[in-house]
Coordinates of C-alpha atoms in Angstrom, one line a residue:
Chain A
M1 CA -11.6 125.8 292.5
K2 CA -9.5 123.8 290.1
N3 CA -9.6 125.1 286.6
D4 CA -8.2 123.5 283.4
Q5 CA -4.9 125.2 284.0
C6 CA -4.6 123.7 287.5
R7 CA -5.5 120.2 286.2
F8 CA -2.8 120.6 283.5
V9 CA -0.3 121.6 286.1
E10 CA -1.3 118.7 288.4
E11 CA -1.0 116.2 285.6
N12 CA 2.4 117.5 284.5
L13 CA 4.0 118.3 287.8
W14 CA 6.2 115.2 288.0
P15 CA 7.5 115.5 284.4
Y16 CA 8.0 119.2 285.3
L17 CA 10.1 118.3 288.3
D18 CA 11.9 115.6 286.4
R19 CA 12.7 118.1 283.6
E20 CA 11.0 116.1 281.0
L21 CA 8.8 118.8 279.5
T22 CA 9.3 121.0 276.5
A23 CA 10.4 124.6 277.2
K24 CA 7.0 125.8 276.2
K25 CA 5.2 123.7 278.8
V26 CA 7.8 124.5 281.4
A27 CA 7.2 128.2 280.9
E28 CA 3.4 127.7 281.0
I29 CA 3.6 125.8 284.3
S30 CA 6.1 128.2 285.9
L31 CA 3.8 131.1 285.1
H32 CA 0.8 129.4 286.5
L33 CA 2.7 128.4 289.7
K34 CA 3.5 132.1 290.4
S35 CA -0.2 133.0 290.5
C36 CA -1.9 129.9 292.0
S37 CA -1.4 129.2 295.6
P38 CA -2.9 125.6 295.8
C39 CA -0.7 124.6 292.8
Q40 CA 2.3 126.2 294.5
K41 CA 1.6 124.1 297.6
L42 CA 1.3 120.9 295.5
H43 CA 4.5 121.8 293.7
E44 CA 6.3 122.2 297.1
A45 CA 4.9 118.9 298.4
R46 CA 6.1 117.0 295.3
A47 CA 9.5 118.7 295.4
R48 CA 9.9 117.7 299.0
E49 CA 8.8 114.2 298.2
A50 CA 11.4 114.0 295.4
A51 CA 14.1 115.3 297.8
L52 CA 13.2 112.6 300.3
Y53 CA 13.5 109.8 297.8
R54 CA 16.9 111.2 296.7
S55 CA 18.1 111.4 300.3
A56 CA 17.4 107.7 300.7
F57 CA 19.9 107.0 298.0
L58 CA 22.6 109.4 299.2
N59 CA 24.5 107.2 301.5
T60 CA 25.3 104.2 299.3
P61 CA 28.5 102.3 298.6
F62 CA 28.5 103.6 295.0
G63 CA 30.3 106.6 293.5
D64 CA 34.0 107.5 293.4
G65 CA 34.7 105.2 296.4
F66 CA 33.4 102.2 294.6
A67 CA 35.5 103.1 291.5
K68 CA 38.7 103.2 293.6
K69 CA 37.9 100.0 295.4
F70 CA 37.1 98.3 292.1
Q71 CA 40.3 99.4 290.5
K72 CA 42.3 97.7 293.3
R73 CA 40.3 94.6 292.9
L74 CA 40.8 94.5 289.2
E75 CA 44.6 94.9 289.6
V76 CA 44.6 92.0 292.1
E77 CA 42.5 89.8 289.8
L78 CA 44.8 90.5 286.8
E79 CA 47.9 89.9 288.9
K80 CA 46.4 86.6 290.0
R81 CA 45.5 85.9 286.5
T82 CA 41.9 85.0 287.4
L83 CA 40.7 87.2 284.6
L84 CA 41.4 87.1 281.0
D85 CA 42.8 90.4 279.8
P86 CA 40.5 91.4 276.9
S87 CA 43.5 93.0 275.2
T88 CA 45.1 89.6 274.9
D89 CA 42.8 87.8 272.6
I90 CA 44.1 84.2 272.4
F91 CA 41.1 82.5 271.0
T92 CA 39.4 84.9 268.6
F93 CA 39.9 83.9 265.0
H94 CA 40.3 86.8 262.7
P95 CA 38.8 85.7 259.3
P96 CA 40.2 87.1 256.1
G97 CA 38.6 90.1 254.6
P98 CA 35.6 88.8 252.7
F99 CA 34.6 86.7 255.7
R100 CA 34.7 89.5 258.3
R101 CA 31.1 90.1 258.0
H102 CA 30.4 86.6 259.3
A103 CA 32.9 86.9 262.1
V104 CA 30.4 85.6 264.7
L105 CA 29.7 82.6 262.6
W106 CA 33.4 82.1 262.1
T107 CA 34.2 82.4 265.8
A108 CA 31.4 79.9 266.7
S109 CA 32.4 77.4 264.1
S110 CA 36.1 77.8 265.1
C111 CA 35.2 77.1 268.8
A112 CA 33.0 74.1 267.8
A113 CA 35.8 72.8 265.6
A114 CA 38.4 73.3 268.3
L115 CA 36.2 71.4 270.7
V116 CA 35.7 68.5 268.3
V117 CA 39.4 68.3 267.7
A118 CA 40.1 68.5 271.4
V119 CA 37.7 65.7 272.0
L120 CA 39.2 63.6 269.3
L121 CA 42.6 64.1 270.6
G122 CA 41.4 63.1 274.1
L123 CA 42.4 66.4 275.5
V124 CA 39.2 67.5 277.1
W125 CA 39.9 67.8 280.7
R126 CA 38.5 65.1 282.9
P127 CA 38.0 66.4 286.4
F128 CA 40.2 65.0 289.1
A129 CA 41.4 62.1 287.0
A130 CA 45.1 62.3 286.4
Q131 CA 44.7 61.4 282.7
N132 CA 47.6 63.4 281.4
S133 CA 50.5 64.4 283.5
R134 CA 51.5 67.1 281.0
T135 CA 48.1 68.9 281.3
V136 CA 48.4 72.4 282.8
L137 CA 45.2 74.1 283.8
E138 CA 45.4 77.8 283.6
N139 CA 43.1 80.4 285.0
G140 CA 40.7 82.8 283.4
P141 CA 37.2 82.8 282.1
L142 CA 36.7 82.0 278.5
P143 CA 37.2 84.7 276.0
G144 CA 33.9 83.9 274.3
P145 CA 30.8 81.8 274.8
I146 CA 30.7 78.2 273.9
A147 CA 27.9 77.2 271.6
S148 CA 25.0 75.4 273.2
L149 CA 26.0 76.1 276.8
P150 CA 24.1 78.7 278.8
A151 CA 26.2 81.6 280.2
E152 CA 26.1 80.2 283.7
E153 CA 27.6 77.0 282.6
Q154 CA 30.4 78.4 280.5
G155 CA 33.9 77.2 281.2
L156 CA 36.0 78.2 284.1
G157 CA 39.4 78.1 282.6
V158 CA 41.6 77.4 279.7
F159 CA 44.1 74.6 279.6
K160 CA 47.1 74.1 277.5
D161 CA 49.0 71.0 276.7
G162 CA 52.1 71.7 274.7
S163 CA 50.9 73.5 271.6
S164 CA 47.3 72.4 271.9
A165 CA 44.7 74.4 273.8
G166 CA 41.2 73.6 275.0
V167 CA 38.6 74.8 277.4
V168 CA 37.5 73.5 280.8
I169 CA 33.8 73.2 281.0
H170 CA 32.2 72.6 284.3
R171 CA 28.8 71.1 284.0
P172 CA 26.4 70.0 286.7
D173 CA 27.0 66.4 285.7
R174 CA 30.7 66.8 286.3
E175 CA 31.9 66.4 289.8
I176 CA 33.0 69.8 291.2
D177 CA 30.4 71.6 289.3
H178 CA 27.8 70.7 291.9
G179 CA 29.0 73.9 293.5
Y180 CA 30.6 75.7 290.7
K181 CA 28.1 78.4 290.3
A182 CA 28.3 79.3 294.0
I183 CA 32.1 79.4 294.1
E184 CA 33.3 83.0 294.4
A185 CA 33.8 84.5 291.1
G186 CA 37.5 84.8 290.5
S187 CA 38.3 81.6 292.5
R188 CA 41.2 80.1 290.8
F189 CA 41.6 76.5 289.8
T190 CA 45.0 75.1 288.9
R191 CA 46.6 71.8 288.3
S192 CA 49.7 71.1 290.2
N193 CA 52.2 68.3 290.7
G194 CA 52.2 67.3 287.1
G195 CA 48.4 67.3 286.8
Q196 CA 47.9 65.0 289.7
E197 CA 46.2 67.5 292.0
L198 CA 43.6 70.1 291.5
C199 CA 44.1 73.3 293.5
M200 CA 41.3 75.7 294.2
E201 CA 42.3 79.1 295.4
L202 CA 39.7 81.4 296.9
L203 CA 39.8 85.1 296.7
D204 CA 41.1 85.5 300.2
G205 CA 44.1 83.3 299.4
T206 CA 42.7 80.1 301.0
R207 CA 43.9 77.1 299.1
L208 CA 42.3 73.7 298.8
V209 CA 44.3 71.0 297.2
F210 CA 42.4 68.0 296.0
A211 CA 44.2 64.8 295.6
A212 CA 44.1 62.8 292.3
G213 CA 41.5 60.1 292.2
P214 CA 37.7 60.1 292.8
L215 CA 36.4 63.2 294.3
D216 CA 33.0 64.7 295.2
F217 CA 33.3 68.1 296.6
L218 CA 30.3 70.5 296.9
V219 CA 30.5 74.1 297.7
S220 CA 27.5 75.3 299.5
P221 CA 25.2 77.2 297.1
D222 CA 24.4 79.8 299.8
L223 CA 27.9 81.2 299.6
R224 CA 27.8 84.9 299.4
P225 CA 30.6 86.7 297.6
R226 CA 31.6 88.3 300.9
G227 CA 30.3 85.6 303.2
S228 CA 31.5 82.5 304.8
F229 CA 32.8 79.4 303.0
S230 CA 31.0 76.2 303.4
G231 CA 31.8 73.0 301.6
E232 CA 31.0 69.4 301.7
L233 CA 33.6 66.7 301.0
R234 CA 31.6 63.6 300.1
R235 CA 34.4 61.5 298.7
G236 CA 38.1 62.0 298.2
K237 CA 40.9 63.8 299.9
L238 CA 41.9 67.4 300.3
A239 CA 44.5 69.5 302.0
A240 CA 43.6 73.0 303.0
H241 CA 45.5 76.1 303.9
V242 CA 42.9 78.4 305.3
V243 CA 44.0 82.0 305.8
P244 CA 42.8 83.7 309.0
Q245 CA 39.1 84.4 308.6
G246 CA 37.5 87.7 309.6
E247 CA 35.3 88.1 312.6
N248 CA 32.1 87.4 310.7
R249 CA 33.4 84.9 308.3
T250 CA 33.7 81.2 308.9
F251 CA 35.2 78.4 307.0
E252 CA 33.6 75.0 307.4
I253 CA 33.8 71.7 305.6
S254 CA 31.5 68.9 306.3
T255 CA 31.7 65.2 305.4
P256 CA 29.1 62.5 305.7
H257 CA 30.4 61.8 309.2
A258 CA 31.8 65.0 310.6
R259 CA 32.3 68.7 310.3
V260 CA 35.5 70.8 310.5
K261 CA 35.3 74.4 311.6
V262 CA 38.3 76.5 310.9
V263 CA 39.5 79.9 311.9
G264 CA 42.8 79.9 310.1
T265 CA 44.9 76.8 309.7
R266 CA 46.4 74.1 307.6
F267 CA 44.9 70.7 307.7
E268 CA 44.2 67.5 305.7
L269 CA 40.8 65.9 305.4
E270 CA 39.9 62.6 303.9
V271 CA 36.7 60.6 303.5
T272 CA 37.8 57.0 303.3
E273 CA 37.1 53.5 304.6
V274 CA 38.8 51.8 307.5
D275 CA 38.1 48.1 307.9
G276 CA 35.1 48.5 305.6
Q277 CA 33.7 51.3 307.7
P278 CA 33.3 54.8 306.2
V279 CA 35.2 57.4 308.2
T280 CA 36.5 60.9 308.0
R281 CA 40.1 61.4 308.9
L282 CA 41.6 64.7 309.9
A283 CA 45.2 65.8 310.6
V284 CA 46.1 69.4 311.5
R285 CA 49.4 70.9 310.5
E286 CA 49.1 74.3 311.9
G287 CA 46.6 76.1 314.1
K288 CA 43.5 74.5 315.7
V289 CA 40.5 72.9 314.1
L290 CA 37.2 72.0 315.8
F291 CA 36.3 68.5 314.6
L292 CA 32.6 67.7 315.2
D293 CA 30.7 64.5 314.5
G294 CA 27.6 64.6 312.2
S295 CA 25.2 65.3 315.1
G296 CA 27.4 67.8 316.8
D297 CA 27.3 65.9 320.0
T298 CA 31.0 65.1 320.0
E299 CA 33.6 67.7 319.3
I300 CA 37.3 67.6 319.5
L301 CA 39.8 70.4 319.3
V302 CA 42.5 69.1 317.0
T303 CA 46.0 70.6 316.9
P304 CA 49.2 69.4 315.2
E305 CA 50.1 67.6 318.4
T306 CA 46.9 65.6 318.4
G307 CA 47.9 63.7 315.3
S308 CA 45.3 62.3 313.0
V309 CA 41.7 61.7 314.3
T310 CA 38.9 59.8 312.7
M311 CA 35.2 60.4 313.0
P312 CA 33.0 58.6 313.9
L313 CA 35.0 57.8 316.9
P314 CA 36.1 54.2 316.9
S315 CA 34.5 51.6 319.1
P316 CA 36.2 50.9 322.5
L317 CA 36.8 47.4 321.2
G318 CA 38.8 48.4 318.2
P319 CA 42.5 47.7 317.5
P320 CA 45.2 48.4 320.0
E321 CA 46.8 51.8 320.5
G322 CA 49.5 52.9 318.2
T323 CA 48.1 52.0 314.9
V324 CA 47.0 55.4 313.8
P325 CA 47.4 55.8 310.0
S326 CA 48.9 58.8 308.5
P327 CA 46.2 60.9 306.9
L328 CA 47.8 60.9 303.6
G329 CA 50.1 58.0 303.7
P330 CA 49.6 54.6 302.2
P331 CA 46.4 52.9 303.4
E332 CA 47.2 50.5 306.0
G333 CA 43.8 49.6 307.2
T334 CA 44.5 50.9 310.6
V335 CA 42.3 53.0 312.9
P336 CA 43.1 55.5 315.6
S337 CA 43.7 54.4 319.2
P338 CA 40.5 53.3 320.8
L339 CA 41.8 53.2 324.3
G340 CA 41.3 56.8 325.2
P341 CA 43.7 59.7 324.8
P342 CA 47.0 60.0 326.5
K343 CA 47.1 63.1 328.8
G344 CA 46.8 66.4 327.0
T345 CA 45.7 65.1 323.6
V346 CA 42.1 65.8 324.0
P347 CA 41.1 69.3 325.1
P348 CA 39.1 69.8 328.2
D349 CA 36.2 71.2 326.3
A350 CA 35.6 68.1 324.3
K351 CA 31.9 67.2 324.8
S352 CA 32.5 63.5 324.8
P353 CA 35.4 61.2 325.3
A354 CA 37.6 61.2 322.2
P355 CA 40.3 58.7 321.2
A356 CA 43.9 59.4 321.8
P357 CA 45.4 59.4 318.4
K358 CA 49.2 59.4 318.3
P359 CA 50.9 62.3 316.7
Q360 CA 51.7 61.4 313.1
P361 CA 54.0 63.2 310.7
V362 CA 51.8 65.2 308.4
P363 CA 53.0 65.9 304.9
E364 CA 53.6 69.4 303.6
L365 CA 50.7 71.0 301.9
D366 CA 52.8 71.6 298.8
S367 CA 53.8 68.0 298.6
P368 CA 51.8 65.6 296.5
V369 CA 48.6 64.4 298.2
S370 CA 48.6 60.8 297.2
G371 CA 48.6 57.3 298.2
G372 CA 45.3 57.1 300.1
K373 CA 42.3 55.0 299.4
N374 CA 39.1 56.7 298.5
Chain B
M1 CA 25.1 105.5 271.1
D2 CA 27.8 107.0 273.3
K3 CA 30.9 108.1 271.5
E4 CA 32.9 108.4 274.8
D5 CA 32.0 104.8 275.7
R6 CA 33.1 103.6 272.3
Q7 CA 36.5 105.3 272.8
L8 CA 36.9 104.0 276.3
V9 CA 36.0 100.4 275.2
Q10 CA 38.5 100.6 272.4
R11 CA 41.2 101.8 274.7
V12 CA 40.6 98.9 277.1
L13 CA 40.7 96.5 274.2
S14 CA 44.1 97.9 273.3
G15 CA 45.4 97.3 276.8
D16 CA 44.6 100.5 278.7
I17 CA 43.2 99.4 282.1
Q18 CA 42.7 103.0 283.2
A19 CA 40.1 103.4 280.5
F20 CA 38.0 100.7 282.1
N21 CA 38.2 102.6 285.3
G22 CA 36.6 105.5 283.4
L23 CA 33.7 103.3 282.6
V24 CA 33.4 102.1 286.2
K25 CA 33.4 105.7 287.4
K26 CA 30.7 106.6 284.9
Y27 CA 28.4 103.7 285.4
N28 CA 28.9 102.3 288.9
R29 CA 26.0 104.3 290.4
L30 CA 23.7 103.2 287.6
A31 CA 24.8 99.6 288.1
G32 CA 24.3 100.0 291.8
A33 CA 20.8 101.4 291.4
L34 CA 19.9 98.5 289.1
S35 CA 21.3 95.8 291.4
Y36 CA 19.8 97.4 294.5
A37 CA 16.4 97.6 292.9
I38 CA 16.4 93.9 292.3
C39 CA 18.1 92.6 295.5
G40 CA 17.1 95.3 298.0
D41 CA 20.5 95.3 299.8
F42 CA 23.2 97.9 299.2
Q43 CA 26.0 95.7 300.5
M44 CA 25.1 92.8 298.4
A45 CA 24.5 95.1 295.4
E46 CA 28.1 96.4 295.9
D47 CA 29.5 92.9 295.7
L48 CA 27.3 92.0 292.7
V49 CA 28.2 95.1 290.8
Q50 CA 31.9 94.4 291.4
E51 CA 31.4 90.9 290.0
A52 CA 29.4 92.4 287.0
F53 CA 32.2 94.8 286.2
L54 CA 34.8 92.0 286.4
K55 CA 32.6 90.0 284.0
A56 CA 32.2 93.0 281.7
Y57 CA 36.0 93.5 281.7
S58 CA 36.9 89.9 280.8
S59 CA 34.1 89.6 278.2
L60 CA 34.5 93.0 276.7
R61 CA 35.7 91.6 273.4
S62 CA 32.3 90.0 273.0
L63 CA 30.6 93.4 273.0
R64 CA 29.7 93.9 269.4
D65 CA 28.8 97.6 269.5
P66 CA 31.1 99.4 272.0
G67 CA 28.8 102.4 271.9
K68 CA 26.2 100.3 273.7
F69 CA 28.3 99.5 276.7
K70 CA 25.8 101.0 279.1
V71 CA 22.9 98.7 278.0
W72 CA 25.2 95.7 277.8
L73 CA 26.6 96.3 281.3
A74 CA 23.0 96.8 282.6
G75 CA 22.2 93.3 281.2
I76 CA 25.1 91.8 283.1
V77 CA 24.2 93.5 286.3
K78 CA 20.6 92.4 286.0
S79 CA 21.6 88.8 285.2
K80 CA 24.1 88.6 288.1
T81 CA 21.6 90.0 290.6
I82 CA 18.7 87.9 289.4
D83 CA 20.8 84.8 289.7
Y84 CA 21.8 85.7 293.2
V85 CA 18.2 86.5 294.3
R86 CA 16.9 83.3 292.8
Q87 CA 19.5 81.3 294.6
R88 CA 19.0 83.2 297.8
K89 CA 15.2 82.9 297.8
S90 CA 15.3 79.2 297.9
F91 CA 17.2 79.4 301.2
W92 CA 15.9 82.4 303.1
S93 CA 14.4 85.7 302.4
I94 CA 16.6 88.7 301.4
P95 CA 18.1 90.2 304.5
P96 CA 17.1 93.8 305.3
D97 CA 19.5 96.3 304.0
S98 CA 22.3 97.1 306.4
T99 CA 23.2 100.8 306.9
F100 CA 26.5 102.2 305.8
G101 CA 29.1 104.5 307.4
S102 CA 28.2 108.1 307.9
A103 CA 30.8 109.4 305.5
E104 CA 28.2 111.2 303.5
S105 CA 26.0 112.1 306.4
E106 CA 27.2 115.7 306.4
S107 CA 25.7 116.2 303.0
L108 CA 22.3 115.6 304.5
G109 CA 22.7 118.7 306.7
L110 CA 22.8 116.8 310.0
N111 CA 23.6 118.7 313.1
S112 CA 23.4 116.4 316.0
A113 CA 23.5 112.8 316.9
E114 CA 19.8 112.9 317.5
D115 CA 19.3 114.3 313.9
L116 CA 21.5 111.6 312.6
V117 CA 19.4 108.9 314.2
L118 CA 16.2 110.5 313.1
K119 CA 17.5 110.9 309.5
E120 CA 18.7 107.3 309.5
E121 CA 15.2 106.2 310.7
F122 CA 13.7 108.2 307.9
R123 CA 16.0 106.7 305.4
N124 CA 15.3 103.2 306.5
K125 CA 11.5 103.8 306.3
I126 CA 11.8 105.2 302.8
L127 CA 14.0 102.3 301.7
E128 CA 11.6 99.8 303.3
A129 CA 8.7 101.4 301.4
I130 CA 10.7 101.2 298.2
R131 CA 11.5 97.6 298.9
G132 CA 7.8 96.9 299.2
L133 CA 7.1 98.0 295.6
P134 CA 7.0 95.6 292.7
E135 CA 10.4 95.0 291.1
A136 CA 9.6 97.0 288.0
D137 CA 8.5 100.0 290.1
R138 CA 11.6 99.7 292.4
L139 CA 13.7 99.8 289.3
V140 CA 12.3 103.0 288.0
I141 CA 12.4 104.7 291.4
A142 CA 16.1 103.7 291.9
L143 CA 17.2 104.7 288.5
K144 CA 15.3 108.0 288.7
H145 CA 16.2 109.1 292.3
M146 CA 19.6 107.4 292.8
E147 CA 21.1 108.0 289.4
G148 CA 18.8 110.8 288.1
L149 CA 18.3 109.2 284.7
S150 CA 15.8 110.7 282.2
Y151 CA 12.7 108.7 281.2
K152 CA 14.4 107.9 277.9
E153 CA 17.6 106.6 279.6
I154 CA 15.5 104.4 281.9
A155 CA 13.5 103.1 279.0
E156 CA 16.7 102.3 277.2
I157 CA 17.8 100.1 280.1
T158 CA 14.5 98.4 280.9
G159 CA 13.5 98.0 277.3
D160 CA 10.1 99.7 277.9
S161 CA 8.6 102.7 276.2
V162 CA 9.1 106.3 277.5
N163 CA 5.4 106.5 278.2
A164 CA 5.4 103.3 280.1
I165 CA 8.3 104.6 282.3
E166 CA 6.4 107.8 283.0
S167 CA 3.3 106.0 284.0
R168 CA 5.2 103.5 286.1
L169 CA 7.1 106.3 287.9
F170 CA 3.8 108.1 288.5
R171 CA 2.2 105.0 289.9
A172 CA 5.2 104.0 292.1
R173 CA 5.4 107.5 293.6
A174 CA 1.7 107.5 294.3
T175 CA 2.2 104.2 296.2
L176 CA 5.1 105.5 298.1
R177 CA 3.2 108.7 299.0
K178 CA 0.5 106.6 300.6
K179 CA 3.0 104.5 302.5
L180 CA 5.1 107.4 303.6
D181 CA 2.2 109.8 304.2
H182 CA 3.2 110.3 307.9
L183 CA 6.8 111.1 306.9
L184 CA 5.9 113.5 304.2
K185 CA 3.8 115.6 306.6
C186 CA 6.6 116.0 309.0

């Protein structure tokens, strides 16, 4: 039969096991447990239950192993300068003594004032438009929040132009920010070639160089920090240097007309128009790339020897052979050979006949990506 | 307020990276419990907690009271994980948790391969039952049994009262007991 003492123990058993009771109550319960067999059994059952829950959390990736792994990651991020070192405070304004109490207000007003000045000076970064060849985009998250922007939409980097400095703000209404939130944290954006190109470097070292001019590039929002990369080039031109991908990791870029699946390679991809027809043009510099049309019915294994290939495949009644344009060269209004491939240019596993593009010299990835129509 | 945290934060701000590692060592399990409770996947929680620590590192200067690093970090972890889950939910449901290497299996007192499989099955069933709890209940269970926090510490992180935490834990454990009745009798 349960008495008041047993009820008291039953009600307080979990706090007793969780060590949340006062010493007096602990002593009281311990004493009762020694003399009451049903309560003892209940105590043992609850203790077993607690041990079972604890055991479920024993084998997790957290603990000392995590700390070591993270330390390495932090060193890498700092070396790549994808993080702002909090000890180097380049933006915080330190107000004079009497104003220190209002430091937050001062910082916010300083940021707002800096932004206004930057706008007035025409220094606010305009994505992908080569407005100012002296602009250098540097890495690193902002040292502090920007008034009126939610945390998720804060800037991605800091830019400097001579002695002036400003912030890069990626908003959904700006082009690349369609996918910004999904881009791996720590992905690095830089300007190169005198501000003509935008370079995006992912954490695994993969580099995408976007040519100056109109661009619409979307990073798939289902990108997991450790998962595969999936992007969509809707407009514009990019050159990619994809590092070898792990077994479970894929790298894929789609366009309105085609898809490119990569294992580890260097290639150039462009969404453009040829004779008024929208096409996607691919040229591979190194490795192999699987080039698929939008439906996936046609796929071509493209290698450096294949030259540039366009998708959709040109009509059999198109221009004569030998007028394949360079993927990144000046637009000539030419299209790849429609008369079928010369021997060996289309792999045997191609699902449908592919054109025989002539090998074209492909510019170096580090060279300016310029001159194409968008 | 934690005096040790305050000192560590101040050391980081003066350029000592190792001091940040001290904070990571101290709080990664807590951050992991929090993230796991929300996303239900240890592997994903590991990635998200890494991102959260990176974020904490680079925005450390914005932490007004260094003594409140724990609560501040918890906020970042929650926000990162919730963002991920929201984004993920619109595409597909959260994947079931993947199991990890058996590096710590010995600590479970396993003797044979059969034991190992049995223990792993047990573990998966418990984790599955925990994943079935409402988020607030998962949170208290993870913080209590993974990190061993006191009611007061849990309350500090969740923003609830100590009494509310005690009741929630009681209720969550009762639900788990019902779900795992067959295991508990083994």
